[in-house]
PDB file of C-alpha atoms in Angstrom:
ATOM      1  CA  MET A   1    -223.157 103.597  32.960  1.00 60.00           C
ATOM      2  CA  LYS A   2    -222.846 102.476  29.369  1.00 75.00           C
ATOM      3  CA  LYS A   3    -224.392  99.057  29.709  1.00 90.00           C
ATOM      4  CA  PHE A   4    -226.787  97.468  32.134  1.00 95.00           C
ATOM      5  CA  LYS A   5    -227.102  93.934  30.772  1.00 95.00           C
ATOM      6  CA  ASP A   6    -226.031  91.383  33.374  1.00 96.00           C
ATOM      7  CA  ARG A   7    -224.890  94.045  35.853  1.00 98.00           C
ATOM      8  CA  VAL A   8    -225.844  93.590  39.504  1.00 99.00           C
ATOM      9  CA  ALA A   9    -227.899  96.424  40.967  1.00 99.00           C
ATOM     10  CA  VAL A  10    -228.501  96.809  44.698  1.00 99.00           C
ATOM     11  CA  VAL A  11    -231.700  98.676  45.593  1.00 99.00           C
ATOM     12  CA  THR A  12    -232.723  99.537  49.152  1.00 99.00           C
ATOM     13  CA  GLY A  13    -236.357 100.282  49.879  1.00 98.00           C
ATOM     14  CA  ALA A  14    -237.199  97.927  47.008  1.00 99.00           C
ATOM     15  CA  GLY A  15    -240.517  96.763  48.450  1.00 98.00           C
ATOM     16  CA  SER A  16    -242.610  99.747  47.366  1.00 97.00           C
ATOM     17  CA  GLY A  17    -242.755 103.106  45.662  1.00 98.00           C
ATOM     18  CA  ILE A  18    -239.684 104.561  43.994  1.00 98.00           C
ATOM     19  CA  GLY A  19    -237.448 101.669  45.093  1.00 98.00           C
ATOM     20  CA  GLN A  20    -239.768  99.099  43.573  1.00 99.00           C
ATOM     21  CA  ALA A  21    -240.103 101.100  40.347  1.00 99.00           C
ATOM     22  CA  THR A  22    -236.326 101.572  40.161  1.00 99.00           C
ATOM     23  CA  ALA A  23    -235.643  97.862  40.654  1.00 99.00           C
ATOM     24  CA  ILE A  24    -238.122  96.937  37.923  1.00 99.00           C
ATOM     25  CA  ALA A  25    -236.704  99.570  35.543  1.00 98.00           C
ATOM     26  CA  LEU A  26    -233.173  98.239  36.098  1.00 98.00           C
ATOM     27  CA  ALA A  27    -234.384  94.678  35.471  1.00 99.00           C
ATOM     28  CA  ARG A  28    -235.960  95.834  32.207  1.00 98.00           C
ATOM     29  CA  LYS A  29    -232.556  97.221  31.217  1.00 98.00           C
ATOM     30  CA  GLY A  30    -231.002  93.799  31.915  1.00 98.00           C
ATOM     31  CA  CYS A  31    -229.735  94.043  35.497  1.00 98.00           C
ATOM     32  CA  HIS A  32    -229.883  91.319  38.100  1.00 99.00           C
ATOM     33  CA  LEU A  33    -231.110  92.665  41.434  1.00 99.00           C
ATOM     34  CA  ALA A  34    -230.216  92.508  45.105  1.00 99.00           C
ATOM     35  CA  LEU A  35    -233.342  93.800  46.816  1.00 99.00           C
ATOM     36  CA  ALA A  36    -233.428  95.146  50.364  1.00 99.00           C
ATOM     37  CA  ASP A  37    -236.409  96.222  52.423  1.00 98.00           C
ATOM     38  CA  VAL A  38    -237.949  95.833  55.864  1.00 97.00           C
ATOM     39  CA  SER A  39    -241.169  94.634  54.203  1.00 93.00           C
ATOM     40  CA  GLU A  40    -240.880  91.043  53.074  1.00 96.00           C
ATOM     41  CA  ALA A  41    -244.254  91.068  51.303  1.00 97.00           C
ATOM     42  CA  GLY A  42    -243.469  94.103  49.170  1.00 96.00           C
ATOM     43  CA  MET A  43    -240.025  92.818  48.348  1.00 97.00           C
ATOM     44  CA  GLN A  44    -241.431  89.450  47.274  1.00 98.00           C
ATOM     45  CA  GLN A  45    -243.746  91.258  44.862  1.00 98.00           C
ATOM     46  CA  THR A  46    -240.808  93.200  43.418  1.00 98.00           C
ATOM     47  CA  ALA A  47    -238.735  90.010  43.112  1.00 99.00           C
ATOM     48  CA  ALA A  48    -241.562  88.215  41.308  1.00 99.00           C
ATOM     49  CA  THR A  49    -241.796  91.038  38.772  1.00 98.00           C
ATOM     50  CA  VAL A  50    -238.006  91.100  38.275  1.00 99.00           C
ATOM     51  CA  GLU A  51    -237.897  87.330  37.817  1.00 98.00           C
ATOM     52  CA  GLY A  52    -240.821  87.544  35.396  1.00 98.00           C
ATOM     53  CA  LEU A  53    -238.576  89.762  33.273  1.00 98.00           C
ATOM     54  CA  GLY A  54    -235.974  86.984  33.139  1.00 98.00           C
ATOM     55  CA  ARG A  55    -233.601  88.499  35.701  1.00 98.00           C
ATOM     56  CA  THR A  56    -232.509  87.108  39.071  1.00 98.00           C
ATOM     57  CA  ALA A  57    -233.392  88.789  42.354  1.00 99.00           C
ATOM     58  CA  SER A  58    -231.985  88.050  45.789  1.00 99.00           C
ATOM     59  CA  GLN A  59    -234.099  89.283  48.697  1.00 99.00           C
ATOM     60  CA  HIS A  60    -232.687  90.682  51.926  1.00 99.00           C
ATOM     61  CA  ILE A  61    -234.634  91.878  54.963  1.00 98.00           C
ATOM     62  CA  VAL A  62    -232.486  94.819  56.057  1.00 98.00           C
ATOM     63  CA  ASP A  63    -232.919  97.865  58.271  1.00 98.00           C
ATOM     64  CA  VAL A  64    -230.611 100.337  56.514  1.00 99.00           C
ATOM     65  CA  ALA A  65    -230.196 102.280  59.773  1.00 98.00           C
ATOM     66  CA  ASP A  66    -228.487  99.257  61.357  1.00 99.00           C
ATOM     67  CA  LYS A  67    -224.739  99.441  60.664  1.00 99.00           C
ATOM     68  CA  LYS A  68    -224.043  95.750  61.271  1.00 99.00           C
ATOM     69  CA  ALA A  69    -227.062  94.709  59.179  1.00 99.00           C
ATOM     70  CA  MET A  70    -225.785  96.819  56.273  1.00 99.00           C
ATOM     71  CA  GLU A  71    -222.294  95.371  56.588  1.00 99.00           C
ATOM     72  CA  ASN A  72    -223.779  91.869  56.525  1.00 99.00           C
ATOM     73  CA  PHE A  73    -226.022  92.815  53.602  1.00 99.00           C
ATOM     74  CA  ALA A  74    -223.036  93.840  51.474  1.00 99.00           C
ATOM     75  CA  GLY A  75    -221.418  90.471  52.164  1.00 98.00           C
ATOM     76  CA  GLU A  76    -224.639  88.625  51.355  1.00 99.00           C
ATOM     77  CA  VAL A  77    -224.915  90.432  48.012  1.00 99.00           C
ATOM     78  CA  ILE A  78    -221.363  89.490  47.045  1.00 99.00           C
ATOM     79  CA  ASP A  79    -221.980  85.895  48.163  1.00 98.00           C
ATOM     80  CA  ALA A  80    -225.207  85.707  46.133  1.00 98.00           C
ATOM     81  CA  HIS A  81    -224.130  87.584  42.992  1.00 98.00           C
ATOM     82  CA  GLY A  82    -220.337  87.677  43.027  1.00 98.00           C
ATOM     83  CA  ARG A  83    -220.247  91.446  42.619  1.00 98.00           C
ATOM     84  CA  ALA A  84    -222.154  94.730  42.778  1.00 99.00           C
ATOM     85  CA  ASN A  85    -222.122  97.285  39.952  1.00 98.00           C
ATOM     86  CA  ILE A  86    -224.875  99.707  40.945  1.00 98.00           C
ATOM     87  CA  VAL A  87    -226.090 100.806  44.377  1.00 99.00           C
ATOM     88  CA  VAL A  88    -229.347 102.726  44.733  1.00 99.00           C
ATOM     89  CA  ASN A  89    -229.649 103.980  48.319  1.00 99.00           C
ATOM     90  CA  ASN A  90    -233.368 104.579  48.031  1.00 98.00           C
ATOM     91  CA  ALA A  91    -234.766 103.588  51.437  1.00 98.00           C
ATOM     92  CA  GLY A  92    -236.196 106.564  53.271  1.00 97.00           C
ATOM     93  CA  ILE A  93    -239.040 107.654  55.489  1.00 96.00           C
ATOM     94  CA  GLY A  94    -240.920 110.768  56.446  1.00 93.00           C
ATOM     95  CA  ILE A  95    -243.663 111.507  58.908  1.00 88.00           C
ATOM     96  CA  ALA A  96    -246.404 113.822  57.682  1.00 91.00           C
ATOM     97  CA  ALA A  97    -246.767 116.101  60.681  1.00 92.00           C
ATOM     98  CA  PRO A  98    -245.531 119.502  61.797  1.00 94.00           C
ATOM     99  CA  PHE A  99    -241.988 119.417  63.163  1.00 92.00           C
ATOM    100  CA  GLU A 100    -243.071 120.142  66.730  1.00 93.00           C
ATOM    101  CA  ASP A 101    -245.427 117.150  66.646  1.00 94.00           C
ATOM    102  CA  HIS A 102    -242.522 114.737  66.076  1.00 93.00           C
ATOM    103  CA  SER A 103    -240.943 113.046  69.045  1.00 95.00           C
ATOM    104  CA  LEU A 104    -237.169 113.077  69.312  1.00 96.00           C
ATOM    105  CA  GLU A 105    -237.303 109.326  68.718  1.00 96.00           C
ATOM    106  CA  ASP A 106    -239.181 109.928  65.438  1.00 94.00           C
ATOM    107  CA  LEU A 107    -236.576 112.456  64.333  1.00 96.00           C
ATOM    108  CA  GLU A 108    -233.710 110.140  65.250  1.00 97.00           C
ATOM    109  CA  ARG A 109    -235.306 107.324  63.250  1.00 97.00           C
ATOM    110  CA  ILE A 110    -235.802 109.590  60.225  1.00 97.00           C
ATOM    111  CA  ILE A 111    -232.176 110.736  60.359  1.00 97.00           C
ATOM    112  CA  ASN A 112    -230.861 107.222  60.937  1.00 98.00           C
ATOM    113  CA  ILE A 113    -232.673 105.861  57.890  1.00 98.00           C
ATOM    114  CA  ASN A 114    -232.408 108.850  55.552  1.00 98.00           C
ATOM    115  CA  LEU A 115    -228.808 109.814  56.367  1.00 99.00           C
ATOM    116  CA  TRP A 116    -227.018 106.883  57.972  1.00 99.00           C
ATOM    117  CA  GLY A 117    -228.724 104.391  55.663  1.00 99.00           C
ATOM    118  CA  VAL A 118    -227.162 106.163  52.677  1.00 99.00           C
ATOM    119  CA  ILE A 119    -223.770 106.465  54.376  1.00 99.00           C
ATOM    120  CA  TYR A 120    -223.756 102.764  55.295  1.00 99.00           C
ATOM    121  CA  GLY A 121    -224.874 101.820  51.785  1.00 99.00           C
ATOM    122  CA  CYS A 122    -221.959 103.730  50.301  1.00 99.00           C
ATOM    123  CA  TRP A 123    -219.405 102.730  52.940  1.00 99.00           C
ATOM    124  CA  PHE A 124    -219.974  98.986  52.776  1.00 99.00           C
ATOM    125  CA  PHE A 125    -220.407  98.729  48.995  1.00 99.00           C
ATOM    126  CA  ILE A 126    -217.659 101.077  47.755  1.00 99.00           C
ATOM    127  CA  PRO A 127    -214.868  98.504  48.274  1.00 98.00           C
ATOM    128  CA  HIS A 128    -216.796  96.102  46.025  1.00 98.00           C
ATOM    129  CA  LEU A 129    -217.751  98.760  43.470  1.00 98.00           C
ATOM    130  CA  LYS A 130    -214.112  99.814  43.086  1.00 98.00           C
ATOM    131  CA  LYS A 131    -213.288  96.318  41.786  1.00 97.00           C
ATOM    132  CA  GLU A 132    -215.610  96.736  38.797  1.00 96.00           C
ATOM    133  CA  ASP A 133    -214.849  98.267  35.405  1.00 93.00           C
ATOM    134  CA  GLU A 134    -217.957 100.422  35.758  1.00 92.00           C
ATOM    135  CA  ALA A 135    -219.860 101.181  38.926  1.00 96.00           C
ATOM    136  CA  GLN A 136    -222.447 103.712  40.027  1.00 96.00           C
ATOM    137  CA  ILE A 137    -224.013 104.871  43.270  1.00 97.00           C
TER     138      ILE A 137
END
């Protein structure tokens, strides 16, 4: 992407770690942010930092593994910002344990977030990204 100023960046998992750092870095480059996370407290901290840099930040409590929630999230972003230019499908989890110590439910949750969360993020935002002169996932 050639320019970031006044672009709208969507970042999932924006409440901590890499997602939080990515959102702040994009704000420093001039982006407005649509933040998504399951942790309201972490996301509020990210939003405060983004806003302190003079950028806007909408906050969305979203489970990226929930198809309907992700569809609604895309609509909320367009309603709040009018567009999306960048999507960072960052949300992800892992469980630090040997494979055989995971329950099937744990493995399903990991796959739903780490795989389906990315697919939903692409699927529901691509129609909006295609309307822009420049867009990135």
